[in-house]
Coordinates of N, CA and C in Angstrom, one line a residue:
X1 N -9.6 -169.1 3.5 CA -8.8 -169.7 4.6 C -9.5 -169.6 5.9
X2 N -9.2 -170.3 7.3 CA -9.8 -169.8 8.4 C -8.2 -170.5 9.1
X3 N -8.4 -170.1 10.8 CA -7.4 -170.6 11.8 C -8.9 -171.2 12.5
X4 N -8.1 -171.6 13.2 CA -8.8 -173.3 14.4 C -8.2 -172.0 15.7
X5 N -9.3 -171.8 16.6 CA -8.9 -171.4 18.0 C -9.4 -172.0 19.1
X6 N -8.7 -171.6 20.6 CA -9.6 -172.4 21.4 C -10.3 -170.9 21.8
X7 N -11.7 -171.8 22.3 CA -12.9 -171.5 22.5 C -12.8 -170.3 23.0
X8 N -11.5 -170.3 24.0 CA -11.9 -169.0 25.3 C -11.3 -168.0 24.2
X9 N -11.1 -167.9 23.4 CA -10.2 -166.7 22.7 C -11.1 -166.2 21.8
X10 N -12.5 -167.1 21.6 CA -13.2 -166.2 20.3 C -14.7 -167.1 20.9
X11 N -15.1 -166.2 22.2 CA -16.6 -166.7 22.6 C -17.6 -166.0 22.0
X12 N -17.4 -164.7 21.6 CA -18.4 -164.1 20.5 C -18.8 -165.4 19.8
X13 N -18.1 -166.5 19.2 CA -19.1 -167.0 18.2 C -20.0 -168.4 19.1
X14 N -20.2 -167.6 20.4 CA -20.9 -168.6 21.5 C -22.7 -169.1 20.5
X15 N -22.8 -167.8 20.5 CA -24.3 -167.9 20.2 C -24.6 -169.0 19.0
X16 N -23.9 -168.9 18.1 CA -24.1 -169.5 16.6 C -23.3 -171.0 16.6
X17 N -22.4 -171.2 17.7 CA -22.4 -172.5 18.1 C -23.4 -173.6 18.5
X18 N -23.9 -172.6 19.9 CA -25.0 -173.0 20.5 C -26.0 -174.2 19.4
X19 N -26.4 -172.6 18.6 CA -27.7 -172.8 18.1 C -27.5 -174.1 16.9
X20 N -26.3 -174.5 16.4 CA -25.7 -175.6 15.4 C -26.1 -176.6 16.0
X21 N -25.0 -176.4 17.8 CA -25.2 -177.7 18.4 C -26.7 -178.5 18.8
X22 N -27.4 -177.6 19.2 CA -28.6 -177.5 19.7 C -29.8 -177.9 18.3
X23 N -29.1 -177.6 16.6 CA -29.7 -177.7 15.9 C -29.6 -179.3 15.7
X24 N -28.5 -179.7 15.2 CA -27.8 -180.7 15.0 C -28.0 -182.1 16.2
X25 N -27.7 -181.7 17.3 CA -28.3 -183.0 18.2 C -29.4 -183.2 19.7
X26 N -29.7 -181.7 19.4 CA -30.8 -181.3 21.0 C -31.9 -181.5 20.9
X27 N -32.4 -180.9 19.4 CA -33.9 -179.5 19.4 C -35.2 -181.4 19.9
X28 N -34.2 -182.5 19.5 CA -35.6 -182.7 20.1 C -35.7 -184.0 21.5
X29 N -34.8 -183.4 22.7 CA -34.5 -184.4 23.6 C -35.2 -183.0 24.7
X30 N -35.6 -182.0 24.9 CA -36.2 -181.3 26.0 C -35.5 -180.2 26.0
X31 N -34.0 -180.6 25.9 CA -33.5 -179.0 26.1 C -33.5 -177.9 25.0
X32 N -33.3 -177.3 25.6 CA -33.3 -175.5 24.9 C -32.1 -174.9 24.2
X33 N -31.9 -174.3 23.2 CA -31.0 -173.9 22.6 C -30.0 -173.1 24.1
X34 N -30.6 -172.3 25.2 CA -30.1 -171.9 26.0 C -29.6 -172.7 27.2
X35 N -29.9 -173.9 26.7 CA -29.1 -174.9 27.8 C -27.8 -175.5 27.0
X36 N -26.9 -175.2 25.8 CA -26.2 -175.6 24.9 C -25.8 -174.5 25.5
X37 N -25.8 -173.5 25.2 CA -25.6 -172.0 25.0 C -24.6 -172.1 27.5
X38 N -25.5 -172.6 27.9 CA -24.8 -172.4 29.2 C -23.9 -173.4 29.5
X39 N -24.0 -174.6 28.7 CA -22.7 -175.9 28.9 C -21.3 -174.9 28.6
X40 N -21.6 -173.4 26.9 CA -20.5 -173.5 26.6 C -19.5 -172.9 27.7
X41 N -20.3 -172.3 28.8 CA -19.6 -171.4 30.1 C -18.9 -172.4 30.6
X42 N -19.2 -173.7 30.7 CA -18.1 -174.4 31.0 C -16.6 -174.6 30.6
X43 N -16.7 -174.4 29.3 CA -15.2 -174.4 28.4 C -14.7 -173.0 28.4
X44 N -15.2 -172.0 29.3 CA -14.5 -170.9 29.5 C -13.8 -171.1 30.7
X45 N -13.9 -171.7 31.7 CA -13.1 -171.6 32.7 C -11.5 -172.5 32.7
X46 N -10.8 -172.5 33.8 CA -9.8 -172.5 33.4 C -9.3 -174.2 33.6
X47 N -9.9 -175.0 33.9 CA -10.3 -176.4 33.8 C -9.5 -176.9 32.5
X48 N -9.1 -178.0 32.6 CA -8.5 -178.9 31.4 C -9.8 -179.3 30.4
X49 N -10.3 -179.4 30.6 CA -12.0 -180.0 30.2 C -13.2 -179.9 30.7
X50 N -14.4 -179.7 30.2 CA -14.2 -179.4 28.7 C -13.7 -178.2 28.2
X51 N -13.0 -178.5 26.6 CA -12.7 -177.5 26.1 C -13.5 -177.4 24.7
X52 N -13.3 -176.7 24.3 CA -13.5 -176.1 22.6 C -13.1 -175.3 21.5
X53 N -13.1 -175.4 20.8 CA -11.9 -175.3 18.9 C -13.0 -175.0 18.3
X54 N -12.8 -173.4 18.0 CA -13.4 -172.7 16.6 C -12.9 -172.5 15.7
X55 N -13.3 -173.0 14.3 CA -13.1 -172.2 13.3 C -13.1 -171.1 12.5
X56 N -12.5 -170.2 12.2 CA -13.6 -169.2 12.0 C -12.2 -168.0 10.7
X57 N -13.3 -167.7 9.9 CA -12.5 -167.0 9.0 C -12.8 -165.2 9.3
X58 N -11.4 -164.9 10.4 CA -11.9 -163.1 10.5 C -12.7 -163.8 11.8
X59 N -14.4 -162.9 11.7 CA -15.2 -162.7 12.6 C -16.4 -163.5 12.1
X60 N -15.9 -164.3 10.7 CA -17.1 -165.6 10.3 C -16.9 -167.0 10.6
X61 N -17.5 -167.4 11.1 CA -17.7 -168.9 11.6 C -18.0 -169.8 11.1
X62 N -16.7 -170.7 11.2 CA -16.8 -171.8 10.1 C -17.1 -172.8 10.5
X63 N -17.1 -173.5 12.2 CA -17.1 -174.9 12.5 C -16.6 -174.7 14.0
X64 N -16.8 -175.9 14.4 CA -16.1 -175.9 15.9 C -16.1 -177.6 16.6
X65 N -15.6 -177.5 17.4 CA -15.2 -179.1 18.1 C -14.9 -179.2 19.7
X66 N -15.7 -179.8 20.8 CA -15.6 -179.8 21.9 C -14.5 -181.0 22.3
X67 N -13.8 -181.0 23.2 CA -13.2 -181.9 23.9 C -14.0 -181.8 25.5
X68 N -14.1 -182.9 25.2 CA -15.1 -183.2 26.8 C -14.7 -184.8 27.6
X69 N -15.4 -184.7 28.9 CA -15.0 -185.8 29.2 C -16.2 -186.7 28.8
X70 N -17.1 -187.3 28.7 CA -18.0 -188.6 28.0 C -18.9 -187.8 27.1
X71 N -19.2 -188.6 25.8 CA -20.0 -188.2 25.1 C -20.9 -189.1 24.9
X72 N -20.8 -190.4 25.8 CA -21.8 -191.7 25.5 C -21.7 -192.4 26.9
X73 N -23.0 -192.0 27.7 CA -23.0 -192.7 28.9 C -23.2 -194.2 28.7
X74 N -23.0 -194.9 28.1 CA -23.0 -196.3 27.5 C -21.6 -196.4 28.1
X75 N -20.9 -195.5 27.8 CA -18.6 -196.0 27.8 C -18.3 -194.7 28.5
X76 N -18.7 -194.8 30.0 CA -18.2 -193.7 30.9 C -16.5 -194.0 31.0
X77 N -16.5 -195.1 30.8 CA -14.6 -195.3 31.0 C -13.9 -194.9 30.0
X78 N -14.5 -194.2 29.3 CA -13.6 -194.0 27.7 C -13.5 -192.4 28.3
X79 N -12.1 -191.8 28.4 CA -12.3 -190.4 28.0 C -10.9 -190.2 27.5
X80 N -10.7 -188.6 26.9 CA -11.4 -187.7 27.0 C -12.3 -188.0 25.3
X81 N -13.5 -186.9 25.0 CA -14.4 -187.3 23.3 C -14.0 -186.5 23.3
X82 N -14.2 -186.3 21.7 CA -14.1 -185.5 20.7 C -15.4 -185.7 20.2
X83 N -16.6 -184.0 20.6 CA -17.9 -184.1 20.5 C -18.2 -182.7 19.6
X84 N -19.3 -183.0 19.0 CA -20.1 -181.9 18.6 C -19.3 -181.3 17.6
X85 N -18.4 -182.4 16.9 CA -17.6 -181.7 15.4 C -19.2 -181.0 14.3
X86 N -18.8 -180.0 14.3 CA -19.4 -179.0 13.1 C -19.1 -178.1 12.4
X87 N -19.0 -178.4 11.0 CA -18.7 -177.3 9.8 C -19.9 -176.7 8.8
X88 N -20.0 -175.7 8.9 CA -20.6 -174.8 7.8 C -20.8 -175.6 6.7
X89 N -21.8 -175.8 6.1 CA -22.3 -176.8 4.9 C -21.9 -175.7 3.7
X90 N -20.8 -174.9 3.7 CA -20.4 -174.2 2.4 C -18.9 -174.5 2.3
X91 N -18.7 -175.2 4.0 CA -17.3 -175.0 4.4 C -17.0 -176.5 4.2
X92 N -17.8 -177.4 4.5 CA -17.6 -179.1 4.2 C -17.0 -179.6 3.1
X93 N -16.2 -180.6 3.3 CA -14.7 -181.4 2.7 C -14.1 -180.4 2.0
X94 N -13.6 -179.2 2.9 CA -12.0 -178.6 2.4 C -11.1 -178.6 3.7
X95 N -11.5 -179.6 4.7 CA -10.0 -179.9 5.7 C -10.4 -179.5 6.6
X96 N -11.8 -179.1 7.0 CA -11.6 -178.0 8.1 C -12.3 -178.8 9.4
X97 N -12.9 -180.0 9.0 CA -13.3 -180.9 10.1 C -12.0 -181.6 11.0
X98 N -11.1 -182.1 10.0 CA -9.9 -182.7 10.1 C -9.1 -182.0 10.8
X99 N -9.3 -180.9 10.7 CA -8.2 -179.2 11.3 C -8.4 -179.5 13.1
X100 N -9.8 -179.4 13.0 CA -10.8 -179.3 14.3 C -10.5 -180.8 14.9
X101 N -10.5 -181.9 14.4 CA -10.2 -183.0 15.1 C -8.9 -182.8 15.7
X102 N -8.2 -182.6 14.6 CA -6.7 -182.8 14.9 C -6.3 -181.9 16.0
X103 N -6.7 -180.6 16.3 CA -6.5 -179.3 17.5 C -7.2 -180.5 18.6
X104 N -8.2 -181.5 18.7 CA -9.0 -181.4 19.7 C -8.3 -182.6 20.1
X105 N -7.4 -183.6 19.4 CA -6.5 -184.4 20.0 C -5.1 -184.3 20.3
X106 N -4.9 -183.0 19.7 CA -3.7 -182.8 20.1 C -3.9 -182.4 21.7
X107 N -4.9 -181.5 21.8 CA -4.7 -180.7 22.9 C -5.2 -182.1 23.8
X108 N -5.8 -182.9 23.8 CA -6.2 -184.4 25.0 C -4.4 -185.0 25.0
X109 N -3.7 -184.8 23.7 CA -2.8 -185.5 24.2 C -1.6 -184.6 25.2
X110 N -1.6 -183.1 24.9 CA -0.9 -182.2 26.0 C -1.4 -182.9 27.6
X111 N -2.6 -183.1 27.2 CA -3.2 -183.4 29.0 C -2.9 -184.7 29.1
X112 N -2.3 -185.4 28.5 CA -1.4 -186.9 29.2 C -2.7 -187.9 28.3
X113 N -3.8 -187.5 27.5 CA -4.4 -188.4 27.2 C -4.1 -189.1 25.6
X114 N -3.4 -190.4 25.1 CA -2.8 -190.6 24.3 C -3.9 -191.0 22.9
X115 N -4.7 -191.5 23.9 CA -6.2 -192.2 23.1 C -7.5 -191.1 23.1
X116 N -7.9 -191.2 21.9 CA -9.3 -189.9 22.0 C -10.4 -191.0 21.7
X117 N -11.4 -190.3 21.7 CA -12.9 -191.3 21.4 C -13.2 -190.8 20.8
X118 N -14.6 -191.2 20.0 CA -15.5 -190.4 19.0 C -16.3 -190.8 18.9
X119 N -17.9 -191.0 18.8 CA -19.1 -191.7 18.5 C -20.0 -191.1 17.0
X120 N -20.3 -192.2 16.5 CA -21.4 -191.1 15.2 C -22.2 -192.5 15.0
X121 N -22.9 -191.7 14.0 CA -23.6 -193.0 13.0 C -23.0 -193.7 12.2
X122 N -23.4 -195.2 11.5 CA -22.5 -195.5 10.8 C -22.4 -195.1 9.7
X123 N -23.6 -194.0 9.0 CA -23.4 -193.4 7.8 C -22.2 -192.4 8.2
X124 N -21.2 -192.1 8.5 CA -20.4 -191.4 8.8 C -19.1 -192.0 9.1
X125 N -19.0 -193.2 9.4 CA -18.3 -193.6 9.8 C -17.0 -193.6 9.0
X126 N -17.1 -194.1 7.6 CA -16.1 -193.7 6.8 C -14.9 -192.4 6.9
X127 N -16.2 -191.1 6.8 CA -15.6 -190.0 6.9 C -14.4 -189.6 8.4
X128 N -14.6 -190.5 9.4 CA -13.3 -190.3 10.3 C -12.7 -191.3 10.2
X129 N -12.9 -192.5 9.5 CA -11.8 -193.5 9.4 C -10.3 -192.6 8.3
X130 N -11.4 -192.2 7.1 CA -10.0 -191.3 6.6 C -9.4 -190.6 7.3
X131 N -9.7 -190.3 8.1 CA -9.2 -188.8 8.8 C -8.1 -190.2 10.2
X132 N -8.1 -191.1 9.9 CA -7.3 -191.9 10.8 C -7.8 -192.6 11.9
X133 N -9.0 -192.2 12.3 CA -9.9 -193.0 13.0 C -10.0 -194.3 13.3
X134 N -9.9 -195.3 14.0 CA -10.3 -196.3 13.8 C -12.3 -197.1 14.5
X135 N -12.2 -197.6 14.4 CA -13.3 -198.5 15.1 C -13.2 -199.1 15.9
X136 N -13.9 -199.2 17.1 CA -13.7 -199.8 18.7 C -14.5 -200.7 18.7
X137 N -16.1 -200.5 18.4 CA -17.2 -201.1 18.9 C -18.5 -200.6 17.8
X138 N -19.0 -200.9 17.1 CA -20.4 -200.7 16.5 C -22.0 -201.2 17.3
X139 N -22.6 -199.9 17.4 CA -23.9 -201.1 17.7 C -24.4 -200.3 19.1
X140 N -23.5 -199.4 19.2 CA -23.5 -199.2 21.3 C -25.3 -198.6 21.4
X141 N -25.4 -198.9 22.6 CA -26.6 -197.9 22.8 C -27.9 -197.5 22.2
X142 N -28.5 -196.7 22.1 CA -30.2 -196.8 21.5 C -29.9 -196.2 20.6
X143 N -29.5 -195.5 19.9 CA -29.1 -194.9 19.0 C -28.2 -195.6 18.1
X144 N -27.6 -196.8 18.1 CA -26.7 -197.7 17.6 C -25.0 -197.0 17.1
X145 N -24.9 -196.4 18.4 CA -23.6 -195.4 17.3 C -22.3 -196.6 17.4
X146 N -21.6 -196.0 16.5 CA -19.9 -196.5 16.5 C -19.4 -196.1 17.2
X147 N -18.0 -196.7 18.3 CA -17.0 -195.4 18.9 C -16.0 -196.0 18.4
X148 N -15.0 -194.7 17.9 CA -13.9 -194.7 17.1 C -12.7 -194.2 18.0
X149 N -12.3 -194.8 17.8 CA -10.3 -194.1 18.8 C -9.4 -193.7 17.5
X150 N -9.0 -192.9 18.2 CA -7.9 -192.0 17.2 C -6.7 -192.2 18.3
X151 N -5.2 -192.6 18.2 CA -3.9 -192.7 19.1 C -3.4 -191.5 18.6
X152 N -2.6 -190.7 19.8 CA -1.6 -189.7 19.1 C -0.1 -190.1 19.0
X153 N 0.0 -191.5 19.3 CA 1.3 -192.0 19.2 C 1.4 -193.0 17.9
X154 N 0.7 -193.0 17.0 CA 0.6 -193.4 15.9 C 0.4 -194.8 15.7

């Protein structure tokens, strides 16, 4: 089993975030695992955004999910994203990505935001359409990602 927390309640698992995030979409644009590692000081303060949702079973870490304001300077008018979903590749397809979405739109929709965003590749794309996702735009940017809206008003 694990619970979904926000970020400020379990920053112990700062480091091993970091280094996911940093593994998964940085290690090769310039920055440093320790410049992931100082964004996350931002989702500690007391700010609406950004925020962040860990997973974690006990004191082991299973995944995590940022709410931020752009995750694609291509669509600065789209906010708030849903960025840097990550699960544990022991912990992948038993719900726990879907957990982490779902905490990361709920909480954009407490802050008056009805509509969330999401960008990936299109090999991926499937995997948040199930999860309710839809498709906005394919193609954006140098990287050709998708952005997806998720409503919390159904």
């Amino acid at each position: 089993m694990y619970n979904i927390s926000d970020y400020r309640d379990c920053q112990s698992h700062g480091p091993v975030i970091a280094e996911r995030v940093w593994t998964a979409w940085w290690q090769d644009s310039g920055l440093q695992v320790g410049d992931v590692a100082e964004h996350l000081k931002d989702m500690t303060n007391p700010h609406t955004l950004p925020t962040g949702f860990v997973a974690h079973d006990g004191d082991d870490y299973v995944g995590s999910a940022f709410l931020i304001h752009c995750d694609l300077e291509e669509r600065p008018q789209y906010l708030p994203w849903v960025a840097a979903l990550w699960v544990e590749e022991g912990r992948r397809r038993s719900g726990v990505a879907r957990a982490l979405m779902q905490a990361a739109t709920q909480r954009a929709a407490e802050l008056g935001h009805q509509t969330s965003y999401l960008c990936c590749g299109r090999d991926l794309e499937t995997c948040y359409i199930n999860c309710g996702w839809t498709v906005l735009e394919r193609g954006v940017g140098k990287h050709d990602l998708t952005v997806l809206t998720f409503n919390t008003t159904g």
